[in-house]
């Protein structure tokens, strides 16, 4: 969404972090895999998530996560793989992020847990198969 993207760009420019933040925009699957493989920590400061498929992608790539405990994030992500903080608490979020960025042993421990958790989760194709099976079963239950 162009207007929102512009607001994000302006916030980045005004924050003094323009050299630390890259807005990649839409990327190919191969580029997305490269981004994941070059990432140390996955960050999701959402105030609410109904499921958070992007979190399962982060887990599948073995990324330790900093997220809030709002919505489905509280149960979707293993406590061993993520540091979860209250939604709307930027100080707690910053502290959790600092902990993972500054402590390579903690980051590695959580990355291992993320990888293990991610291997047990369904893929996009697996989720689509589950949804298709449910829809098909509902269609025959007239």
CSV table of C-alpha atoms in Angstrom, one decimal:
chain,number,residue,atom,x,y,z
A,1,UNK,CA,0.0,0.0,0.0
A,2,UNK,CA,1.8,3.1,-1.3
A,3,UNK,CA,0.6,5.7,1.3
A,4,UNK,CA,1.5,3.5,4.2
A,5,UNK,CA,4.9,2.6,2.7
A,6,UNK,CA,5.6,6.3,2.3
A,7,UNK,CA,4.8,6.9,6.0
A,8,UNK,CA,7.2,4.1,7.0
A,9,UNK,CA,9.9,5.6,4.7
A,10,UNK,CA,9.4,9.0,6.3
A,11,UNK,CA,9.6,7.6,9.8
A,12,UNK,CA,12.8,5.8,9.0
A,13,UNK,CA,14.3,9.0,7.6
A,14,UNK,CA,13.3,11.0,10.6
A,15,UNK,CA,14.6,8.4,13.1
A,16,UNK,CA,18.3,8.6,12.1
A,17,UNK,CA,18.3,4.9,11.2
A,18,UNK,CA,18.2,5.1,7.4
A,19,UNK,CA,21.5,3.3,7.1
A,20,UNK,CA,20.4,0.4,9.4
A,21,UNK,CA,17.0,-0.2,7.8
A,22,UNK,CA,16.4,-1.5,4.3
A,23,UNK,CA,12.9,-1.6,2.9
A,24,UNK,CA,13.1,-4.4,0.4
A,25,UNK,CA,9.6,-4.2,-1.0
A,26,UNK,CA,8.3,-7.2,-2.9
A,27,UNK,CA,10.9,-9.8,-3.5
A,28,UNK,CA,11.2,-13.1,-5.3
A,29,UNK,CA,11.2,-16.4,-3.3
A,30,UNK,CA,14.9,-16.8,-3.9
A,31,UNK,CA,15.6,-13.2,-2.7
A,32,UNK,CA,13.4,-13.9,0.4
A,33,UNK,CA,15.4,-17.0,1.2
A,34,UNK,CA,18.6,-14.9,0.9
A,35,UNK,CA,17.2,-12.3,3.2
A,36,UNK,CA,16.3,-14.9,5.8
A,37,UNK,CA,19.7,-16.6,5.6
A,38,UNK,CA,21.4,-13.2,6.2
A,39,UNK,CA,19.3,-12.4,9.3
A,40,UNK,CA,20.3,-12.8,12.9
A,41,UNK,CA,16.9,-12.0,14.6
A,42,UNK,CA,13.3,-11.9,13.4
A,43,UNK,CA,11.4,-9.0,14.9
A,44,UNK,CA,7.6,-8.7,15.0
A,45,UNK,CA,6.3,-5.8,17.2
A,46,UNK,CA,2.6,-6.3,16.3
A,47,UNK,CA,0.0,-5.4,18.8
A,48,UNK,CA,-2.2,-8.3,17.5
A,49,UNK,CA,-1.8,-11.2,15.2
A,50,UNK,CA,-4.6,-13.7,14.4
A,51,UNK,CA,-2.1,-16.4,13.4
A,52,UNK,CA,1.2,-15.0,12.1
A,53,UNK,CA,2.3,-17.2,9.2
A,54,UNK,CA,5.4,-15.0,8.9
A,55,UNK,CA,6.4,-16.2,12.4
A,56,UNK,CA,6.3,-19.8,11.2
A,57,UNK,CA,8.5,-18.8,8.2
A,58,UNK,CA,11.0,-17.3,10.7
A,59,UNK,CA,10.9,-20.5,12.7
A,60,UNK,CA,11.4,-22.6,9.6
A,61,UNK,CA,14.5,-20.6,8.9
A,62,UNK,CA,15.8,-21.0,12.4
A,63,UNK,CA,15.6,-17.4,13.4
A,64,UNK,CA,15.2,-16.4,17.0
A,65,UNK,CA,12.3,-14.1,17.5
A,66,UNK,CA,11.4,-11.0,19.4
A,67,UNK,CA,7.7,-10.5,19.4
A,68,UNK,CA,4.8,-9.4,21.6
A,69,UNK,CA,2.6,-11.8,23.5
A,70,UNK,CA,-0.5,-10.5,21.8
A,71,UNK,CA,-3.0,-12.6,20.0
A,72,UNK,CA,-1.8,-15.9,18.5
A,73,UNK,CA,1.9,-15.0,19.0
A,74,UNK,CA,1.6,-16.1,22.6
A,75,UNK,CA,0.9,-19.7,21.5
A,76,UNK,CA,2.2,-19.9,17.9
A,77,UNK,CA,5.9,-19.3,18.9
A,78,UNK,CA,7.8,-21.6,21.3
A,79,UNK,CA,8.9,-19.8,24.5
A,80,UNK,CA,12.3,-21.3,23.8
A,81,UNK,CA,12.5,-19.8,20.4
A,82,UNK,CA,11.3,-16.3,21.2
A,83,UNK,CA,11.5,-13.5,23.7
A,84,UNK,CA,7.9,-12.3,24.1
A,85,UNK,CA,7.0,-8.9,25.6
A,86,UNK,CA,3.8,-7.1,26.3
A,87,UNK,CA,2.3,-5.4,23.3
A,88,UNK,CA,2.7,-1.7,23.5
A,89,UNK,CA,5.8,-1.8,25.8
A,90,UNK,CA,8.7,-0.3,23.7
A,91,UNK,CA,11.1,-0.5,26.6
A,92,UNK,CA,10.6,-4.2,27.1
A,93,UNK,CA,10.8,-4.7,23.4
A,94,UNK,CA,14.0,-2.8,23.1
A,95,UNK,CA,15.5,-4.8,26.1
A,96,UNK,CA,14.5,-8.1,24.5
A,97,UNK,CA,16.0,-7.1,21.2
A,98,UNK,CA,19.2,-5.9,22.9
A,99,UNK,CA,19.5,-9.2,24.7
A,100,UNK,CA,19.4,-11.3,21.5
A,101,UNK,CA,21.6,-8.9,19.6
A,102,UNK,CA,24.3,-8.6,22.3
A,103,UNK,CA,24.3,-12.2,23.6
A,104,UNK,CA,25.5,-14.6,20.9
A,105,UNK,CA,25.0,-17.7,23.1
A,106,UNK,CA,21.4,-16.7,23.9
A,107,UNK,CA,20.8,-16.0,20.3
A,108,UNK,CA,22.2,-19.3,19.2
A,109,UNK,CA,20.2,-21.2,21.8
A,110,UNK,CA,17.0,-19.6,20.7
A,111,UNK,CA,17.9,-20.1,17.0
A,112,UNK,CA,18.3,-23.9,17.6
A,113,UNK,CA,14.9,-23.9,19.4
A,114,UNK,CA,13.4,-22.0,16.5
A,115,UNK,CA,14.8,-24.4,13.9
A,116,UNK,CA,13.5,-27.4,15.9
A,117,UNK,CA,10.0,-25.8,16.3
A,118,UNK,CA,10.0,-24.8,12.6
A,119,UNK,CA,10.6,-28.3,11.4
A,120,UNK,CA,7.4,-29.5,13.1
A,121,UNK,CA,5.2,-26.8,11.5
A,122,UNK,CA,3.3,-27.3,8.2
A,123,UNK,CA,4.7,-25.5,5.1
A,124,UNK,CA,2.6,-23.1,2.9
A,125,UNK,CA,1.7,-26.1,0.8
A,126,UNK,CA,0.8,-28.1,3.8
A,127,UNK,CA,-1.5,-25.4,5.1
A,128,UNK,CA,-3.1,-25.1,1.7
A,129,UNK,CA,-3.7,-28.8,1.7
A,130,UNK,CA,-5.3,-28.6,5.2
A,131,UNK,CA,-7.6,-25.8,4.2
A,132,UNK,CA,-8.5,-27.5,0.9
A,133,UNK,CA,-9.4,-30.7,2.8
A,134,UNK,CA,-11.6,-28.8,5.2
A,135,UNK,CA,-13.4,-26.9,2.4
A,136,UNK,CA,-13.9,-30.1,0.5
A,137,UNK,CA,-15.3,-31.8,3.6
A,138,UNK,CA,-17.7,-28.9,4.2
A,139,UNK,CA,-18.9,-29.0,0.6
A,140,UNK,CA,-20.0,-32.6,0.9
A,141,UNK,CA,-21.9,-32.1,4.2
A,142,UNK,CA,-25.1,-30.6,2.7
